Amino acid sequence: MRSVAVVGTSLAGLRAAQELRGRGFDGRLVMIGAEPPYDRPPLSKDFLLGKVSVEDVALAGQDDLDALAAEWHLGVRAEKLSREGVTLGDGTTIAADGYVLATGAVARTLDAARNLSGVHTLRTLDDAVALKAALAAGPSSVVVIGAGFIGAEVASACRLLGHEVTVVEAMPVPLASVLGPRMGAVCGELHAENDVRLSTGVPVAGFAGDGWVTGVRLADGRELPADLVVAGVGARPATEWLTGSGLAVDDGVLVDSGCVTANPRVVAVGDVARYRCPLRGRRVRAEHWTAATEQPGVAVANLLAGSTVTHFARHGYFWSDQYGRRLQFAGVATEDVRIAEGDVAAKRFVATYHRGDVLAGVFAIDSPRPFTRLRRAL
Ligand SMILES: Cc1cc2nc3c(=O)[nH]c(=O)nc-3n(C[C@H](O)[C@H](O)[C@H](O)COP(=O)(O)OP(=O)(O)OC[C@H]3O[C@@H](n4cnc5c(N)ncnc54)[C@H](O)[C@@H]3O)c2cc1C
């Protein structure tokens, strides 16, 4: 393989490039990205709180980027992948022997909020800059739609900045699909304990306002006043540009357990990849920082080998920072949840999930050491 094009130059794309060079690939390396490489987790945490700046979230310094000896096409989108190569928005087509698809995901938006100012999403650095500026303007009431991790972190940051915050969650219990109902409820309590109102079990029906949002309407008829709304309603994989490529796409680029598509010259990594997870026996799109960091090593090894010789068989792991607390989760949630140590009421504990005698998952709040020990046991 004499040339590789990496599409998407954020976490997974950059790691793929580093893996290629680290494994001795000395051919032509082309990096194509709509944005420069930066780290997303701080955007909903320290960046909103003003603790880190735009410069601080860069994923690599110029020296590290130069060391990759790559040809960079930044600020331009890939619009097509075909037999001829990757066609960019500026009309250039780049042909390569191998392709790494790392285009990540795009924030979901709410149709009803289209044409309404004051309704934000948070995925990109531009989103974070805009949200931070809107918060600095001193909104009188903030409504966060969605009590998932991004929504909860934004609510937490807004509260720490002194804003009045309401979180609206359509499901009866926040995060139940990830952590199960019992631990999801514990996370829900964090909001109330920090003077954030949490409304669950009622979906959003629409918005009030003419030009600028003034309220959020719920399906039960209530209207919550809001002059700033943040929709944390998930992300969809950035795959539109792959239409017509012949690759299988279904809620992500479908890849095998080694991150390889049906074409061994094309691999996909990070949030855009829906890989066959050997540990779960089904396809999964991880959407977590650690997977986006670890998958490229496996994918690049397989790309250079020309077939799937190694597999991504690691338990999912993620962390979240809310209201000054560190939440960590690894593995999968089951109905059999046990408190391994600590005090749930004090929100400092480790819980384990079991399937029969087998440890299936670990969840912790503010207990990094026992969490790490139990995660190793997974
Ligand atoms: C606000 C926020 C906070 C988070 N916090 C945590 C956390 O605390 N813990 C955790 O585990 N995970 C967290 N995550 C998730 C983690 O950041 C992602 O899993 C990770 O960024 C995925 O990396 P990626 O490179 O696969 O995708 P992305 O980071 O989405 O990068 C994809 C890149 O591809 C570019 N691109 C897209 N389409 C094209 C195209 N057609 N042509 C060229 N370029 C394109 C995009 O502009 C982007 O730069 C957070 C995510 C967000 C948004």
CSV table of C-alpha atoms and ligand atoms in Angstrom, one decimal:
chain,number,residue,atom,x,y,z
A,1,MET,CA,0.0,0.0,0.0
A,2,ARG,CA,1.7,3.2,-1.2
A,3,SER,CA,-1.0,5.8,-0.4
A,4,VAL,CA,-3.7,6.3,2.2
A,5,ALA,CA,-6.3,9.0,2.5
A,6,VAL,CA,-7.8,9.7,5.9
A,7,VAL,CA,-11.2,11.5,5.7
A,8,GLY,CA,-12.1,13.3,9.0
A,9,THR,CA,-9.2,14.9,10.9
A,10,SER,CA,-10.5,14.9,14.4
A,11,LEU,CA,-9.8,12.3,17.1
A,12,ALA,CA,-10.1,9.0,15.2
A,13,GLY,CA,-8.6,10.4,12.0
A,14,LEU,CA,-5.6,11.9,13.7
A,15,ARG,CA,-5.0,8.7,15.7
A,16,ALA,CA,-5.3,6.7,12.4
A,17,ALA,CA,-2.6,8.9,10.9
A,18,GLN,CA,-0.4,8.4,13.9
A,19,GLU,CA,-0.9,4.7,13.9
A,20,LEU,CA,0.0,4.5,10.2
A,21,ARG,CA,3.3,6.3,10.7
A,22,GLY,CA,3.9,4.4,14.0
A,23,ARG,CA,3.5,1.1,12.1
A,24,GLY,CA,6.1,2.2,9.5
A,25,PHE,CA,3.8,3.3,6.7
A,26,ASP,CA,6.1,5.6,4.7
A,27,GLY,CA,3.9,6.2,1.7
A,28,ARG,CA,1.8,9.2,0.7
A,29,LEU,CA,-0.6,10.2,3.6
A,30,VAL,CA,-3.4,12.5,2.7
A,31,MET,CA,-5.5,14.1,5.5
A,32,ILE,CA,-8.9,15.5,4.5
A,33,GLY,CA,-11.0,17.3,7.1
A,34,ALA,CA,-13.7,19.9,7.4
A,35,GLU,CA,-12.1,21.1,10.6
A,36,PRO,CA,-8.6,21.0,12.3
A,37,PRO,CA,-8.1,18.3,14.9
A,38,TYR,CA,-9.5,19.3,18.3
A,39,ASP,CA,-10.9,17.5,21.3
A,40,ARG,CA,-14.6,17.5,22.0
A,41,PRO,CA,-15.0,16.4,25.6
A,42,PRO,CA,-13.9,19.8,27.1
A,43,LEU,CA,-16.5,21.7,24.9
A,44,SER,CA,-19.4,20.8,27.2
A,45,LYS,CA,-17.3,21.1,30.4
A,46,ASP,CA,-14.3,23.3,31.0
A,47,PHE,CA,-14.7,25.3,27.8
A,48,LEU,CA,-18.2,26.5,28.7
A,49,LEU,CA,-16.9,27.3,32.2
A,50,GLY,CA,-14.1,29.4,30.8
A,51,LYS,CA,-11.4,27.2,32.3
A,52,VAL,CA,-9.9,26.3,28.9
A,53,SER,CA,-9.6,28.3,25.6
A,54,VAL,CA,-9.9,27.5,22.0
A,55,GLU,CA,-6.1,26.9,21.8
A,56,ASP,CA,-6.2,24.5,24.7
A,57,VAL,CA,-8.6,22.0,23.0
A,58,ALA,CA,-6.2,21.4,20.0
A,59,LEU,CA,-5.5,17.7,19.7
A,60,ALA,CA,-1.9,18.2,18.6
A,61,GLY,CA,0.7,20.9,18.2
A,62,GLN,CA,2.0,22.0,14.9
A,63,ASP,CA,5.2,20.0,15.4
A,64,ASP,CA,3.2,16.8,16.0
A,65,LEU,CA,1.2,17.5,12.8
A,66,ASP,CA,4.3,18.2,10.8
A,67,ALA,CA,5.9,15.0,12.1
A,68,LEU,CA,3.2,13.0,10.3
A,69,ALA,CA,4.6,14.2,6.9
A,70,ALA,CA,1.1,14.3,5.6
A,71,GLU,CA,-0.6,16.3,2.8
A,72,TRP,CA,-3.4,18.3,4.5
A,73,HIS,CA,-6.7,19.4,3.0
A,74,LEU,CA,-8.3,21.3,5.8
A,75,GLY,CA,-11.5,23.3,5.8
A,76,VAL,CA,-12.9,21.3,2.9
A,77,ARG,CA,-15.4,18.5,2.9
A,78,ALA,CA,-15.2,15.2,1.2
A,79,GLU,CA,-18.3,15.0,-1.0
A,80,LYS,CA,-18.0,11.6,-2.7
A,81,LEU,CA,-16.1,8.3,-2.5
A,82,SER,CA,-15.9,6.4,-5.7
A,83,ARG,CA,-13.6,4.0,-7.6
A,84,GLU,CA,-11.7,7.1,-8.7
A,85,GLY,CA,-11.0,8.3,-5.2
A,86,VAL,CA,-12.3,10.9,-2.7
A,87,THR,CA,-13.8,14.0,-4.4
A,88,LEU,CA,-13.6,17.2,-2.3
A,89,GLY,CA,-15.8,20.2,-2.2
A,90,ASP,CA,-13.2,22.2,-4.2
A,91,GLY,CA,-13.5,19.7,-7.0
A,92,THR,CA,-10.2,17.9,-6.3
A,93,THR,CA,-10.2,14.1,-6.5
A,94,ILE,CA,-7.7,12.2,-4.5
A,95,ALA,CA,-7.0,8.6,-5.4
A,96,ALA,CA,-5.3,6.4,-2.8
A,97,ASP,CA,-4.7,2.7,-2.3
A,98,GLY,CA,-6.4,2.7,1.1
A,99,TYR,CA,-9.0,4.9,2.8
A,100,VAL,CA,-9.7,5.5,6.5
A,101,LEU,CA,-13.2,6.9,7.1
A,102,ALA,CA,-13.3,9.0,10.3
A,103,THR,CA,-16.0,11.6,9.7
A,104,GLY,CA,-17.6,11.2,13.1
A,105,ALA,CA,-21.1,12.4,13.8
A,106,VAL,CA,-23.3,15.5,13.5
A,107,ALA,CA,-25.6,16.8,16.2
A,108,ARG,CA,-29.3,16.0,15.7
A,109,THR,CA,-31.5,19.1,15.5
A,110,LEU,CA,-35.2,19.6,16.2
A,111,ASP,CA,-37.3,20.5,13.1
A,112,ALA,CA,-39.6,22.7,15.2
A,113,ALA,CA,-36.7,24.9,16.1
A,114,ARG,CA,-35.7,25.6,12.6
A,115,ASN,CA,-35.7,29.4,11.9
A,116,LEU,CA,-35.7,30.2,15.6
A,117,SER,CA,-32.8,32.0,17.3
A,118,GLY,CA,-31.6,31.0,20.7
A,119,VAL,CA,-31.8,27.3,20.2
A,120,HIS,CA,-28.4,25.7,20.2
A,121,THR,CA,-26.8,22.3,19.7
A,122,LEU,CA,-23.3,21.3,20.9
A,123,ARG,CA,-21.0,19.2,18.7
A,124,THR,CA,-18.4,21.5,17.2
A,125,LEU,CA,-16.0,24.1,18.5
A,126,ASP,CA,-18.1,26.7,16.6
A,127,ASP,CA,-21.2,25.4,18.5
A,128,ALA,CA,-19.3,25.8,21.8
A,129,VAL,CA,-18.1,29.3,21.0
A,130,ALA,CA,-21.7,30.3,20.1
A,131,LEU,CA,-23.2,28.7,23.2
A,132,LYS,CA,-20.6,30.3,25.5
A,133,ALA,CA,-21.3,33.7,24.0
A,134,ALA,CA,-25.0,33.2,24.4
A,135,LEU,CA,-24.5,32.3,28.1
A,136,ALA,CA,-22.3,35.3,28.6
A,137,ALA,CA,-25.2,37.5,27.4
A,138,GLY,CA,-27.0,36.4,30.6
A,139,PRO,CA,-30.2,34.5,29.6
A,140,SER,CA,-32.8,34.5,32.3
A,141,SER,CA,-33.8,30.9,31.9
A,142,VAL,CA,-32.1,28.0,30.1
A,143,VAL,CA,-33.9,24.9,29.1
A,144,VAL,CA,-31.8,21.9,28.1
A,145,ILE,CA,-33.7,19.3,26.0
A,146,GLY,CA,-32.4,15.8,26.7
A,147,ALA,CA,-30.8,14.5,29.9
A,148,GLY,CA,-28.2,12.3,28.2
A,149,PHE,CA,-24.5,13.0,28.8
A,150,ILE,CA,-24.1,16.1,26.7
A,151,GLY,CA,-27.4,17.6,28.0
A,152,ALA,CA,-26.5,16.8,31.6
A,153,GLU,CA,-23.0,18.3,31.2
A,154,VAL,CA,-24.4,21.5,29.6
A,155,ALA,CA,-27.0,21.8,32.4
A,156,SER,CA,-24.2,21.4,34.9
A,157,ALA,CA,-22.0,24.0,33.3
A,158,CYS,CA,-25.0,26.4,33.0
A,159,ARG,CA,-25.8,25.9,36.7
A,160,LEU,CA,-22.2,26.4,37.8
A,161,LEU,CA,-22.3,29.6,35.8
A,162,GLY,CA,-25.3,30.7,37.9
A,163,HIS,CA,-28.1,30.3,35.4
A,164,GLU,CA,-31.6,29.1,36.1
A,165,VAL,CA,-31.8,25.7,34.3
A,166,THR,CA,-34.6,23.2,33.5
A,167,VAL,CA,-33.8,19.8,31.9
A,168,VAL,CA,-36.5,18.2,29.9
A,169,GLU,CA,-36.2,14.4,29.2
A,170,ALA,CA,-38.8,12.5,27.2
A,171,MET,CA,-38.0,9.2,28.8
A,172,PRO,CA,-39.3,8.4,32.4
A,173,VAL,CA,-35.7,8.0,33.7
A,174,PRO,CA,-32.6,9.7,32.2
A,175,LEU,CA,-29.9,7.5,30.8
A,176,ALA,CA,-31.8,4.3,31.4
A,177,SER,CA,-30.9,2.9,28.0
A,178,VAL,CA,-27.2,3.2,28.9
A,179,LEU,CA,-27.0,2.7,32.7
A,180,GLY,CA,-30.3,0.9,33.4
A,181,PRO,CA,-33.2,2.5,35.3
A,182,ARG,CA,-31.7,2.3,38.8
A,183,MET,CA,-28.4,4.1,38.0
A,184,GLY,CA,-30.2,6.4,35.5
A,185,ALA,CA,-32.4,7.5,38.4
A,186,VAL,CA,-29.3,8.2,40.5
A,187,CYS,CA,-28.0,10.4,37.7
A,188,GLY,CA,-31.3,12.2,37.6
A,189,GLU,CA,-31.0,13.0,41.3
A,190,LEU,CA,-27.8,14.9,40.6
A,191,HIS,CA,-29.9,17.6,38.8
A,192,ALA,CA,-32.3,18.3,41.7
A,193,GLU,CA,-29.5,18.2,44.2
A,194,ASN,CA,-27.9,21.0,42.3
A,195,ASP,CA,-31.0,23.1,42.0
A,196,VAL,CA,-31.7,22.2,38.4
A,197,ARG,CA,-35.3,21.2,37.6
A,198,LEU,CA,-35.7,17.9,35.8
A,199,SER,CA,-38.9,17.1,33.9
A,200,THR,CA,-39.1,13.5,32.8
A,201,GLY,CA,-41.6,11.4,30.8
A,202,VAL,CA,-43.0,14.2,28.7
A,203,PRO,CA,-41.6,15.0,25.2
A,204,VAL,CA,-41.2,18.4,23.7
A,205,ALA,CA,-44.0,19.4,21.4
A,206,GLY,CA,-42.6,22.6,20.0
A,207,PHE,CA,-41.4,26.1,20.8
A,208,ALA,CA,-42.8,29.5,21.6
A,209,GLY,CA,-41.3,32.6,20.1
A,210,ASP,CA,-41.3,34.6,16.9
A,211,GLY,CA,-37.8,34.8,15.6
A,212,TRP,CA,-36.3,34.3,19.0
A,213,VAL,CA,-37.2,31.5,21.3
A,214,THR,CA,-39.3,32.5,24.4
A,215,GLY,CA,-40.4,29.0,25.6
A,216,VAL,CA,-40.5,25.3,25.2
A,217,ARG,CA,-43.9,23.6,24.8
A,218,LEU,CA,-44.3,20.2,26.3
A,219,ALA,CA,-46.7,17.5,25.0
A,220,ASP,CA,-48.8,17.8,28.2
A,221,GLY,CA,-49.6,21.4,27.5
A,222,ARG,CA,-47.1,23.0,29.8
A,223,GLU,CA,-44.9,25.8,28.5
A,224,LEU,CA,-41.5,26.4,30.1
A,225,PRO,CA,-40.1,29.9,29.7
A,226,ALA,CA,-36.7,29.9,28.0
A,227,ASP,CA,-34.6,32.5,26.3
A,228,LEU,CA,-31.8,30.0,25.7
A,229,VAL,CA,-32.4,26.4,24.7
A,230,VAL,CA,-29.8,23.7,24.2
A,231,ALA,CA,-30.9,20.5,22.4
A,232,GLY,CA,-28.9,17.6,23.5
A,233,VAL,CA,-30.8,15.0,21.5
A,234,GLY,CA,-28.0,12.8,20.2
A,235,ALA,CA,-25.9,12.7,17.0
A,236,ARG,CA,-26.2,10.9,13.7
A,237,PRO,CA,-23.2,9.5,11.8
A,238,ALA,CA,-21.8,11.7,9.1
A,239,THR,CA,-22.3,9.4,6.2
A,240,GLU,CA,-24.2,11.5,3.6
A,241,TRP,CA,-21.1,11.9,1.5
A,242,LEU,CA,-20.9,8.1,1.1
A,243,THR,CA,-24.1,7.8,-0.9
A,244,GLY,CA,-23.3,6.0,-4.1
A,245,SER,CA,-20.0,4.7,-2.8
A,246,GLY,CA,-21.2,1.1,-2.7
A,247,LEU,CA,-20.4,0.8,1.0
A,248,ALA,CA,-23.0,-0.5,3.3
A,249,VAL,CA,-24.3,2.2,5.6
A,250,ASP,CA,-27.0,1.8,8.2
A,251,ASP,CA,-26.7,4.1,11.2
A,252,GLY,CA,-23.0,4.3,10.5
A,253,VAL,CA,-20.6,2.7,8.1
A,254,LEU,CA,-21.0,-1.1,8.6
A,255,VAL,CA,-17.6,-2.7,9.4
A,256,ASP,CA,-16.5,-6.1,10.8
A,257,SER,CA,-14.9,-6.6,14.2
A,258,GLY,CA,-11.7,-5.3,12.8
A,259,CYS,CA,-13.2,-2.0,11.6
A,260,VAL,CA,-13.0,-3.2,7.9
A,261,THR,CA,-15.8,-2.6,5.4
A,262,ALA,CA,-16.7,-5.2,2.7
A,263,ASN,CA,-13.8,-3.7,0.7
A,264,PRO,CA,-10.5,-4.5,2.6
A,265,ARG,CA,-9.0,-1.2,1.3
A,266,VAL,CA,-11.6,0.8,3.2
A,267,VAL,CA,-11.8,1.0,7.0
A,268,ALA,CA,-14.0,3.1,9.3
A,269,VAL,CA,-13.2,4.2,12.8
A,270,GLY,CA,-14.7,6.3,15.6
A,271,ASP,CA,-18.2,7.7,15.8
A,272,VAL,CA,-19.0,7.0,12.2
A,273,ALA,CA,-18.2,3.3,12.4
A,274,ARG,CA,-20.8,0.7,13.4
A,275,TYR,CA,-18.7,-2.3,14.1
A,276,ARG,CA,-19.5,-5.9,14.9
A,277,CYS,CA,-18.6,-6.1,18.6
A,278,PRO,CA,-17.3,-9.6,19.5
A,279,LEU,CA,-18.2,-9.0,23.2
A,280,ARG,CA,-21.8,-8.0,22.6
A,281,GLY,CA,-22.5,-10.2,19.6
A,282,ARG,CA,-24.1,-7.3,17.6
A,283,ARG,CA,-23.2,-4.2,15.8
A,284,VAL,CA,-22.4,-1.1,17.9
A,285,ARG,CA,-21.6,2.5,17.2
A,286,ALA,CA,-19.5,3.4,20.2
A,287,GLU,CA,-19.7,7.3,20.2
A,288,HIS,CA,-17.1,7.5,23.0
A,289,TRP,CA,-13.6,9.1,23.1
A,290,THR,CA,-11.8,5.9,24.1
A,291,ALA,CA,-13.2,3.9,21.2
A,292,ALA,CA,-12.3,6.6,18.8
A,293,THR,CA,-8.7,6.5,20.2
A,294,GLU,CA,-8.4,2.7,20.3
A,295,GLN,CA,-10.1,1.6,17.1
A,296,PRO,CA,-7.6,3.2,14.7
A,297,GLY,CA,-4.8,0.9,15.9
A,298,VAL,CA,-6.9,-2.2,14.9
A,299,ALA,CA,-8.2,-0.7,11.7
A,300,VAL,CA,-4.8,0.4,10.4
A,301,ALA,CA,-3.2,-2.9,11.2
A,302,ASN,CA,-5.9,-4.6,9.1
A,303,LEU,CA,-5.7,-2.0,6.3
A,304,LEU,CA,-2.0,-2.6,6.0
A,305,ALA,CA,-2.4,-6.3,6.2
A,306,GLY,CA,-5.0,-6.3,3.4
A,307,SER,CA,-7.5,-8.3,5.5
A,308,THR,CA,-8.9,-8.6,9.0
A,309,VAL,CA,-6.1,-10.0,11.1
A,310,THR,CA,-7.0,-8.4,14.4
A,311,HIS,CA,-10.2,-7.4,16.1
A,312,PHE,CA,-11.6,-4.6,18.3
A,313,ALA,CA,-12.7,-6.6,21.3
A,314,ARG,CA,-12.7,-4.1,24.2
A,315,HIS,CA,-15.5,-3.1,26.6
A,316,GLY,CA,-17.0,0.3,26.0
A,317,TYR,CA,-15.8,2.9,28.4
A,318,PHE,CA,-16.7,6.6,28.9
A,319,TRP,CA,-16.6,9.2,31.5
A,320,SER,CA,-18.7,12.3,32.2
A,321,ASP,CA,-18.2,15.3,34.5
A,322,GLN,CA,-21.4,16.7,36.0
A,323,TYR,CA,-21.8,19.2,38.9
A,324,GLY,CA,-18.1,18.7,39.9
A,325,ARG,CA,-18.5,14.9,40.0
A,326,ARG,CA,-16.8,12.3,37.8
A,327,LEU,CA,-19.1,9.6,36.4
A,328,GLN,CA,-17.5,6.5,34.8
A,329,PHE,CA,-19.0,3.5,33.1
A,330,ALA,CA,-17.6,0.4,31.3
A,331,GLY,CA,-19.2,-2.7,29.9
A,332,VAL,CA,-22.9,-3.2,29.6
A,333,ALA,CA,-25.8,-2.5,32.0
A,334,THR,CA,-27.9,-5.5,33.1
A,335,GLU,CA,-30.8,-5.7,35.5
A,336,ASP,CA,-28.7,-7.2,38.2
A,337,VAL,CA,-27.1,-4.1,39.8
A,338,ARG,CA,-25.1,-4.4,43.0
A,339,ILE,CA,-23.4,-1.6,45.0
A,340,ALA,CA,-19.8,-2.8,45.4
A,341,GLU,CA,-18.6,0.0,47.6
A,342,GLY,CA,-19.5,3.5,48.8
A,343,ASP,CA,-22.7,5.3,49.5
A,344,VAL,CA,-25.3,5.9,46.7
A,345,ALA,CA,-27.1,8.7,48.7
A,346,ALA,CA,-23.8,10.6,49.0
A,347,LYS,CA,-23.2,10.1,45.3
A,348,ARG,CA,-19.8,8.4,45.9
A,349,PHE,CA,-20.0,4.7,45.0
A,350,VAL,CA,-19.2,1.9,42.6
A,351,ALA,CA,-22.0,-0.3,41.2
A,352,THR,CA,-21.4,-3.5,39.3
A,353,TYR,CA,-23.7,-5.1,36.8
A,354,HIS,CA,-23.9,-8.9,36.6
A,355,ARG,CA,-25.1,-11.6,34.2
A,356,GLY,CA,-25.3,-14.7,36.4
A,357,ASP,CA,-21.8,-15.0,37.9
A,358,VAL,CA,-20.2,-12.9,35.2
A,359,LEU,CA,-19.3,-9.3,35.7
A,360,ALA,CA,-20.9,-7.4,32.8
A,361,GLY,CA,-20.4,-3.7,33.7
A,362,VAL,CA,-19.2,-1.1,36.2
A,363,PHE,CA,-20.5,2.3,37.0
A,364,ALA,CA,-19.0,4.8,39.5
A,365,ILE,CA,-19.5,8.3,40.7
A,366,ASP,CA,-16.4,10.0,42.2
A,367,SER,CA,-14.7,6.6,42.9
A,368,PRO,CA,-11.9,6.4,40.2
A,369,ARG,CA,-9.7,3.9,42.0
A,370,PRO,CA,-12.2,1.1,42.7
A,371,PHE,CA,-13.7,1.8,39.3
A,372,THR,CA,-10.4,1.1,37.6
A,373,ARG,CA,-9.9,-2.0,39.6
A,374,LEU,CA,-13.3,-3.4,38.7
A,375,ARG,CA,-13.0,-2.3,35.1
A,376,ARG,CA,-9.8,-4.4,34.9
A,377,ALA,CA,-11.8,-7.4,36.2
A,378,LEU,CA,-14.3,-7.0,33.3
B,1,LIG,C1,-19.5,18.1,23.5
B,1,LIG,C2,-19.0,16.7,23.6
B,1,LIG,C3,-18.5,16.2,24.8
B,1,LIG,C4,-18.1,14.9,24.8
B,1,LIG,N1,-17.6,14.4,26.0
B,1,LIG,C5,-17.2,13.1,26.1
B,1,LIG,C6,-16.8,12.5,27.3
B,1,LIG,O1,-16.8,13.2,28.4
B,1,LIG,N2,-16.4,11.2,27.4
B,1,LIG,C7,-16.4,10.5,26.2
B,1,LIG,O2,-16.1,9.3,26.3
B,1,LIG,N3,-16.8,11.0,25.0
B,1,LIG,C8,-17.2,12.3,24.9
B,1,LIG,N4,-17.6,12.8,23.7
B,1,LIG,C9,-17.6,11.9,22.5
B,1,LIG,C10,-16.2,12.0,21.8
B,1,LIG,O3,-15.8,13.3,21.7
B,1,LIG,C11,-16.4,11.4,20.4
B,1,LIG,O4,-16.7,10.0,20.6
B,1,LIG,C12,-15.2,11.6,19.5
B,1,LIG,O5,-15.0,13.0,19.3
B,1,LIG,C13,-15.3,10.9,18.2
B,1,LIG,O6,-14.2,11.2,17.4
B,1,LIG,P1,-14.3,11.0,15.8
B,1,LIG,O7,-13.0,11.4,15.3
B,1,LIG,O8,-14.8,9.6,15.5
B,1,LIG,O9,-15.5,12.0,15.3
B,1,LIG,P2,-15.6,13.5,15.4
B,1,LIG,O10,-15.0,14.0,16.7
B,1,LIG,O11,-17.0,13.9,15.2
B,1,LIG,O12,-14.7,14.0,14.2
B,1,LIG,C14,-15.1,13.9,12.9
B,1,LIG,C15,-14.4,14.9,12.0
B,1,LIG,O13,-14.7,14.7,10.6
B,1,LIG,C16,-15.1,15.9,10.0
B,1,LIG,N5,-16.0,15.6,8.9
B,1,LIG,C17,-17.3,15.2,8.9
B,1,LIG,N6,-17.7,15.0,7.7
B,1,LIG,C18,-16.7,15.3,6.8
B,1,LIG,C19,-16.6,15.3,5.4
B,1,LIG,N7,-17.6,14.9,4.6
B,1,LIG,N8,-15.4,15.7,4.9
B,1,LIG,C20,-14.4,16.0,5.7
B,1,LIG,N9,-14.4,16.1,7.0
B,1,LIG,C21,-15.6,15.7,7.6
B,1,LIG,C22,-15.8,16.7,11.1
B,1,LIG,O14,-15.8,18.1,10.8
B,1,LIG,C23,-14.9,16.3,12.3
B,1,LIG,O15,-13.8,17.2,12.4
B,1,LIG,C24,-18.1,14.1,23.7
B,1,LIG,C25,-18.6,14.6,22.5
B,1,LIG,C26,-19.0,15.9,22.4
B,1,LIG,C27,-19.6,16.5,21.1
